[in-house]
CSV table of C-alpha atoms and ligand atoms in Angstrom, one decimal:
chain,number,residue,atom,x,y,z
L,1,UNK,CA,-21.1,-49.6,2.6
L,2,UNK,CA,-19.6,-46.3,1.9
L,3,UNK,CA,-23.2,-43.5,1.3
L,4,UNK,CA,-23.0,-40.3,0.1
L,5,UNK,CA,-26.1,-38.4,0.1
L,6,UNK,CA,-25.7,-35.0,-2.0
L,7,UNK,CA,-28.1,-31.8,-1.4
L,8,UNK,CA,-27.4,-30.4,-4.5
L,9,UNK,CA,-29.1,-28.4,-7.7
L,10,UNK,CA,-27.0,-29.6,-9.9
L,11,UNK,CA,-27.4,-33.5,-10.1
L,12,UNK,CA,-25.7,-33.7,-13.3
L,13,UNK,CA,-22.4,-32.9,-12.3
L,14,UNK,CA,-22.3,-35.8,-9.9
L,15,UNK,CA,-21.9,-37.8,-13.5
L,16,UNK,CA,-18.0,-36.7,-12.9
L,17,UNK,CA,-17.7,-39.5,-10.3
L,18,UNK,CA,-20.6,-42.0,-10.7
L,19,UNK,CA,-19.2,-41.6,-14.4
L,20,UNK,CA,-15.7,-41.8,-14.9
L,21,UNK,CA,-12.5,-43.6,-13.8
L,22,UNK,CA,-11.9,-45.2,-10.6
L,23,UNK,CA,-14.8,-44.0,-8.9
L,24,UNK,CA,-17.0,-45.1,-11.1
L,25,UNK,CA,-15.4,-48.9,-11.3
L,26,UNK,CA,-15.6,-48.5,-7.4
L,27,UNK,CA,-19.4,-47.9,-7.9
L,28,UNK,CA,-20.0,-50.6,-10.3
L,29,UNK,CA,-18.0,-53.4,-7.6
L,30,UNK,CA,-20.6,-52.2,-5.2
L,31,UNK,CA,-18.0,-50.0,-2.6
L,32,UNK,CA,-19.8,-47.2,-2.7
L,33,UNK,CA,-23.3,-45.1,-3.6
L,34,UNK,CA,-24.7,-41.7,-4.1
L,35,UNK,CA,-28.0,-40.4,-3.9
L,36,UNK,CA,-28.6,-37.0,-5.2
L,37,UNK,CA,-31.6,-34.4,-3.5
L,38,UNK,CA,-32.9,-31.5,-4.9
L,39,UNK,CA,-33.6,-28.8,-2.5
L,40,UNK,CA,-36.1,-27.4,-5.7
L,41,UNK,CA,-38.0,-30.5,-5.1
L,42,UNK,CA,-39.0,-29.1,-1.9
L,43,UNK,CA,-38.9,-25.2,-2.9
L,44,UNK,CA,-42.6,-25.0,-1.5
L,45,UNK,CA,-43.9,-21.9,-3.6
L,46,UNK,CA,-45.5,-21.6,-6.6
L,47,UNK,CA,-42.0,-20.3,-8.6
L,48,UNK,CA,-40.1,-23.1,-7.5
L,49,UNK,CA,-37.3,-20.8,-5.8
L,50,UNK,CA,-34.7,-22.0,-3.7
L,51,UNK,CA,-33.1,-18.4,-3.2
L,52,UNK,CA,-33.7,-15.2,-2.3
L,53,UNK,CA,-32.6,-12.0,-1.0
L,54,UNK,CA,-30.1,-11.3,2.1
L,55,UNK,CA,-31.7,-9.0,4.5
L,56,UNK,CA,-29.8,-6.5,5.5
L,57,UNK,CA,-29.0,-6.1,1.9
L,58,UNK,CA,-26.3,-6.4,-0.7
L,59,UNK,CA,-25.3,-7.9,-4.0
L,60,UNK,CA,-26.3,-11.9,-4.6
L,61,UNK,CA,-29.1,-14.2,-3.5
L,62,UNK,CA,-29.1,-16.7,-0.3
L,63,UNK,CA,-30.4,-20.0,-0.3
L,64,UNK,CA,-33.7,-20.6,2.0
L,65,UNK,CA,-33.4,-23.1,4.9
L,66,UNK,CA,-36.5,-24.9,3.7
L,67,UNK,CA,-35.8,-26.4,0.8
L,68,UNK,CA,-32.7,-27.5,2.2
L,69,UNK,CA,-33.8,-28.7,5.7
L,70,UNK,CA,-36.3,-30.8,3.8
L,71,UNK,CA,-33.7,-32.2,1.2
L,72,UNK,CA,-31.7,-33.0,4.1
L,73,UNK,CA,-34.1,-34.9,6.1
L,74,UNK,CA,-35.4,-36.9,3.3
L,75,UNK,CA,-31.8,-37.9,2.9
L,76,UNK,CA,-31.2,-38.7,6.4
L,77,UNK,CA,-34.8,-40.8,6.5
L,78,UNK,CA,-33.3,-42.5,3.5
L,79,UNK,CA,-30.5,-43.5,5.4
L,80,UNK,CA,-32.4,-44.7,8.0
L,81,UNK,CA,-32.8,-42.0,10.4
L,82,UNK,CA,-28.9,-40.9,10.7
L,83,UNK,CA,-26.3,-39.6,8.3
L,84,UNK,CA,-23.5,-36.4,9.5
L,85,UNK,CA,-24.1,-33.5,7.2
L,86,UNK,CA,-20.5,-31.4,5.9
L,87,UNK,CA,-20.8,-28.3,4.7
L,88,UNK,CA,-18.3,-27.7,2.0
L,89,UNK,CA,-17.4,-24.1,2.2
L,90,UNK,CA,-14.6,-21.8,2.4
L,91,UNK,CA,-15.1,-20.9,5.9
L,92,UNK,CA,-14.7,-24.6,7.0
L,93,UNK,CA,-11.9,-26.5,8.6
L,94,UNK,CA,-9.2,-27.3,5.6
L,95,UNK,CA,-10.1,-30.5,4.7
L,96,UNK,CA,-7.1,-33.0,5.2
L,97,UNK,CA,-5.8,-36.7,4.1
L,98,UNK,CA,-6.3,-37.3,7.9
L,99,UNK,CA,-10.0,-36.5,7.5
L,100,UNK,CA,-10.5,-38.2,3.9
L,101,UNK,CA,-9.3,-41.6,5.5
L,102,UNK,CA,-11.7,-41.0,8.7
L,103,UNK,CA,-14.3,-40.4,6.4
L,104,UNK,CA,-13.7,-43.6,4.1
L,105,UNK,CA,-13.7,-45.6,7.1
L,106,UNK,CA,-17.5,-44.0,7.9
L,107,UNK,CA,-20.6,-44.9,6.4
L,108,UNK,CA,-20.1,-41.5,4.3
L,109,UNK,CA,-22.0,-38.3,4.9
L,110,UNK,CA,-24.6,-36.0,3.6
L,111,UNK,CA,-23.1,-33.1,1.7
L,112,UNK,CA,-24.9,-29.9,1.3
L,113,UNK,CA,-23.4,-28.0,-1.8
L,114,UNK,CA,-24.6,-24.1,-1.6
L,115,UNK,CA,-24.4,-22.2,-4.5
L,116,UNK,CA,-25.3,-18.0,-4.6
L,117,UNK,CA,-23.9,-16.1,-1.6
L,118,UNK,CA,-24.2,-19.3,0.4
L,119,UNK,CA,-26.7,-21.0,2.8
L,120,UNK,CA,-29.0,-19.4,5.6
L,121,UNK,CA,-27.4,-19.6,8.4
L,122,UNK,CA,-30.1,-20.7,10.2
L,123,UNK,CA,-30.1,-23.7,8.3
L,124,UNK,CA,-26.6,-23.9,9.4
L,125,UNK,CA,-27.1,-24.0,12.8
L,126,UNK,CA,-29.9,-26.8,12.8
L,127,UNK,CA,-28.7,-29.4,10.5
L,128,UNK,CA,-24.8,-28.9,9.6
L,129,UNK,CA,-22.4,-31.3,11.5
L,130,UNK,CA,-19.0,-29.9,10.2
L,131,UNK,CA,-18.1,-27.4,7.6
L,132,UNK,CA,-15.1,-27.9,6.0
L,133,UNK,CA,-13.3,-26.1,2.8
L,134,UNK,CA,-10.8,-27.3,0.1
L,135,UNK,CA,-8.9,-24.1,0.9
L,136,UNK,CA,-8.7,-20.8,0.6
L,137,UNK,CA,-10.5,-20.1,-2.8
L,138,UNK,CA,-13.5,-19.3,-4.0
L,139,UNK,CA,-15.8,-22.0,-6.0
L,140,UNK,CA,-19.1,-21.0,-7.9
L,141,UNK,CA,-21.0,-23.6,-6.2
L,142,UNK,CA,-20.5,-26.8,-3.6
L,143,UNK,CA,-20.4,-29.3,-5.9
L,144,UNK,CA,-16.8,-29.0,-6.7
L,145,UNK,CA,-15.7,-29.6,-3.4
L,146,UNK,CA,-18.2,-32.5,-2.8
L,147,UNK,CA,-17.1,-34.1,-6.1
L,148,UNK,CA,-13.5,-33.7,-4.6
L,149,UNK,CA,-14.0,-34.8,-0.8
L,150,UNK,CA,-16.2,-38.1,-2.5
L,151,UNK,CA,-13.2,-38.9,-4.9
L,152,UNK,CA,-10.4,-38.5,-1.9
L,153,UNK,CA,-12.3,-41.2,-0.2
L,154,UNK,CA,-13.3,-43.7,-2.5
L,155,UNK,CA,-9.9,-44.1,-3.5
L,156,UNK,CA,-8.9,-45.0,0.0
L,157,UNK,CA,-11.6,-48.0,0.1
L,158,UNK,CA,-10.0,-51.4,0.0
L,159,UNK,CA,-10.4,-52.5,-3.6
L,160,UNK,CA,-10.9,-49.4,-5.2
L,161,UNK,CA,-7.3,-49.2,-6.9
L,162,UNK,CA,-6.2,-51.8,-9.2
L,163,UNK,CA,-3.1,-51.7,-7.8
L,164,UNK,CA,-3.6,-52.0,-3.8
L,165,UNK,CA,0.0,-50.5,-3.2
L,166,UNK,CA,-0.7,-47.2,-4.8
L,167,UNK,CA,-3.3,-45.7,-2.3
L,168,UNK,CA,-0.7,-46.3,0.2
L,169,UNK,CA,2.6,-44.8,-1.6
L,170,UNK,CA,1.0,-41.6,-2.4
L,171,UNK,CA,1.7,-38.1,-0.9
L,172,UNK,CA,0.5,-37.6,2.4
L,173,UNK,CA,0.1,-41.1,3.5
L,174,UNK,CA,3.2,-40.9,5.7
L,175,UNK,CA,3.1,-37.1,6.0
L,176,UNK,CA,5.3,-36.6,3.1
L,177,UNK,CA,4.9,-35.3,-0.9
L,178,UNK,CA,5.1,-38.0,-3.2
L,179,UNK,CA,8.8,-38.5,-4.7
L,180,UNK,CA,9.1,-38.0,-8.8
L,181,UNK,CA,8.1,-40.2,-11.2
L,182,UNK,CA,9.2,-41.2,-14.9
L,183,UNK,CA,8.1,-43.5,-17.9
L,184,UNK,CA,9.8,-44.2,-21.4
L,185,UNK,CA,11.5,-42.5,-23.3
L,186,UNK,CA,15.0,-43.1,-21.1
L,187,UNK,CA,16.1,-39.5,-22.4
L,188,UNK,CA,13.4,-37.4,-23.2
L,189,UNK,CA,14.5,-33.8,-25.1
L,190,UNK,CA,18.0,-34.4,-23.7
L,191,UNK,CA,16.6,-35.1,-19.9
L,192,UNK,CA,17.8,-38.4,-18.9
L,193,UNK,CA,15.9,-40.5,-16.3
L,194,UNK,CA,17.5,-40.8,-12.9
L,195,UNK,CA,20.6,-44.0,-13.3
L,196,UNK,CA,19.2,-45.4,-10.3
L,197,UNK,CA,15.9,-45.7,-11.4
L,198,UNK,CA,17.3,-48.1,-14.6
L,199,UNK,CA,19.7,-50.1,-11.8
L,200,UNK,CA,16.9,-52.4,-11.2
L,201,UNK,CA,18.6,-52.1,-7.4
L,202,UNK,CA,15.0,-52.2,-5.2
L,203,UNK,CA,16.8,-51.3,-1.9
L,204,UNK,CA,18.5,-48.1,-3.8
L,205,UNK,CA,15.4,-47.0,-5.6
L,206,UNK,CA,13.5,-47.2,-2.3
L,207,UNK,CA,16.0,-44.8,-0.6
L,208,UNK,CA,16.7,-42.3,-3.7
L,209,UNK,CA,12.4,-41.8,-3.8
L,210,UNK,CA,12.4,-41.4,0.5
L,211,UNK,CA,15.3,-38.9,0.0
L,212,UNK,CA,13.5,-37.2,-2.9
L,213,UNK,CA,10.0,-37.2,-0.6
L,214,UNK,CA,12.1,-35.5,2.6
L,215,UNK,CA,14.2,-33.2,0.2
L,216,UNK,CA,10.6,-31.8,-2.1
L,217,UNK,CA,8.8,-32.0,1.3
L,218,UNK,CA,11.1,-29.9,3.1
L,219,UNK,CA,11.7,-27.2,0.4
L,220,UNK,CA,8.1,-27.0,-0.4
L,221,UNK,CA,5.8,-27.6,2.2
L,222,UNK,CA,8.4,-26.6,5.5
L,223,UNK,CA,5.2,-26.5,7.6
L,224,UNK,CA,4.4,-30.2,6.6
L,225,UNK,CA,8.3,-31.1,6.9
L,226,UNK,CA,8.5,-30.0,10.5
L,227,UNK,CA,4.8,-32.0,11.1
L,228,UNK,CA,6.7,-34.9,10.1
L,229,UNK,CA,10.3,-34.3,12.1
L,230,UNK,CA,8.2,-33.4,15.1
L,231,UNK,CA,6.1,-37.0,15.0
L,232,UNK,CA,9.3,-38.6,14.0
L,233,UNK,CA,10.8,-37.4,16.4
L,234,UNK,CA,8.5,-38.4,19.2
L,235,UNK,CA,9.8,-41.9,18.0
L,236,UNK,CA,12.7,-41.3,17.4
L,237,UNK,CA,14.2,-40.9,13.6
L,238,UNK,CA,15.9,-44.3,12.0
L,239,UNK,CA,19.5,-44.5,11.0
L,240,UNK,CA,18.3,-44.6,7.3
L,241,UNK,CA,15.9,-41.6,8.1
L,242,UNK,CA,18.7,-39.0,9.8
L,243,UNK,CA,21.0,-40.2,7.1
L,244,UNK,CA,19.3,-39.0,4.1
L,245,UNK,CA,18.7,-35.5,6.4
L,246,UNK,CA,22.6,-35.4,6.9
L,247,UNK,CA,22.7,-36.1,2.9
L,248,UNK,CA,19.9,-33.4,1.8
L,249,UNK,CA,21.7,-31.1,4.1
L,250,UNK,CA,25.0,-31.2,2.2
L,251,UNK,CA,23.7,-30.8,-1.2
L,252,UNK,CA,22.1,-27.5,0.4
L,253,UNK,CA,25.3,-26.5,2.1
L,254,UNK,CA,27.3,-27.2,-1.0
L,255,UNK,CA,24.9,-25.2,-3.5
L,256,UNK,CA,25.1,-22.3,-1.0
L,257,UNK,CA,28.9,-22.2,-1.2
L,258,UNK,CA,29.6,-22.5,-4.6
C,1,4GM,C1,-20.6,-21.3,0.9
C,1,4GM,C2,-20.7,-20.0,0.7
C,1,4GM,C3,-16.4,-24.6,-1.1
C,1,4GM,C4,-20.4,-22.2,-0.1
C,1,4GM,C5,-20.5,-19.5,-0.6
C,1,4GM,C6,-17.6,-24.1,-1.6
C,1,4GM,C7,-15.2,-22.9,-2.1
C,1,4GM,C8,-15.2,-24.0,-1.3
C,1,4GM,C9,-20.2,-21.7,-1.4
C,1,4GM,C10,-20.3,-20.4,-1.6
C,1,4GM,C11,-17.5,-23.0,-2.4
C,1,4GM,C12,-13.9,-24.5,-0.7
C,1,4GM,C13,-19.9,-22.6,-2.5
C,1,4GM,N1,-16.3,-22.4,-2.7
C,1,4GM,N2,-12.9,-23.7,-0.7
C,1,4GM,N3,-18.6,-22.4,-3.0
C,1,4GM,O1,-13.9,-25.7,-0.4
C,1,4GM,O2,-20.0,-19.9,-2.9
């Protein structure tokens, strides 16, 4: 079963997934767990501090490697002697679908959530695995991250969505954005909805929301776009697939001319 172990001095905030929604239903049909450790457990002087302050000098507090390596070896002995330890920081690798499905197909990870100026790197060296960030922003605390990375995944476990089609329609899942979607009202403050969504035409509906992926894709995320002509193209593209290029690329040519 899917683990997560979180080192964390927040415990409470982990309520946001054990809690709510889909992760939490996941939880309750037994696909996943968490166990939360708190390095102040293990703070090891008589004030109970986890943090103190940087040599060398400077504004903020650092968190001590004791407390931590101790939080993180109870959670590894917990798990039976094993467990990979992420970091979730901005200085760590961006954090991609590629990597959420690798990690739901894991047995999970221990995540170590800093708060302050960050964890010292000492601590770093010894027991971090990987570090990896959201991107590039600036959280008060790990947690965020963590509650972000743990959601990601559990949503990938067989079982976890009501519907098992959605997990794979979403963005990303063939290295494209997600196309538009709509609900009732039929004309909402004089919008309509697309005709061919109300056509009822399955084969047209699939190709207008693969168009809309490559055209959103392409003017959004060009870096992503040419990820996914590159890999396409190692394959070769389909008829339908170079079509709806050919298609996008005339509605561009035309709005340029007029
Ligand atoms: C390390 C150093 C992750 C960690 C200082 C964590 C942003 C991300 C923290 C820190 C974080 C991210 C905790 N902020 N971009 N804050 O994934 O404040």
């Amino acid at each position: 079963m899917l683990r997560f172990d979180a080192i964390t001095l927040f415990p409470e905030m982990f309520a946001a997934v054990t809690e709510h929604g889909i992760t939490r239903r996941a939880r309750e049909r037994g696909l996943w767990q968490l166990v939360c450790w708190n390095p102040r457990q293990w703070a090891g002087n008589a004030y109970g501090s986890v943090d103190d302050r940087p040599f060398g000098g400077g504004p903020g507090m650092v968190m001590r490697a004791e407390p931590l390596e101790r939080a993180i070896d109870a959670a590894k002995a917990a798990r039976g002697g094993t467990g990979r330890v992420i970091y979730l920081s901005p200085q760590g690798q961006p954090l991609t679908h590629a990597r959420v499905k690798a990690l739901a197909a894991s047995d999970g990870a221990i995540l170590l959530c800093g708060r302050y100026e960050g964890v010292d790197e000492r601590l770093i060296e010894r027991r971090v695995d990987e570090e990896m960030s959201l991107g590039d922003f600036v959280l008060s605390g790990g947690e965020i991250a963590a509650l972000a990375l743990i959601d990601a995944a559990v949503r990938q476990l067989p079982g976890a969505l009501n519907d098992e089609a959605s997990a794979a329609e979403e963005s990303f899942v063939d290295g494209l954005l997600d196309c538009p979607h709509y609900t009732r009202p039929e004309v909402y403050e004089g919008l309509p909805v697309p005709e061919v969504l109300l056509s009822g035409h399955h084969e047209n509906i699939r190709r207008w929301r693969l168009k809309q992926s490559l055209a959103r894709t392409r003017e959004r995320r060009p870096e992503l776009f040419a990820q996914w002509l590159a890999q396409k193209a190692a394959r070769g593209l389909s008829k339908e697939e170079a079509q709806l290029l050919r298609e996008i690329d005339e509605v561009e040519a035309g709005a340029l001319r007029s």
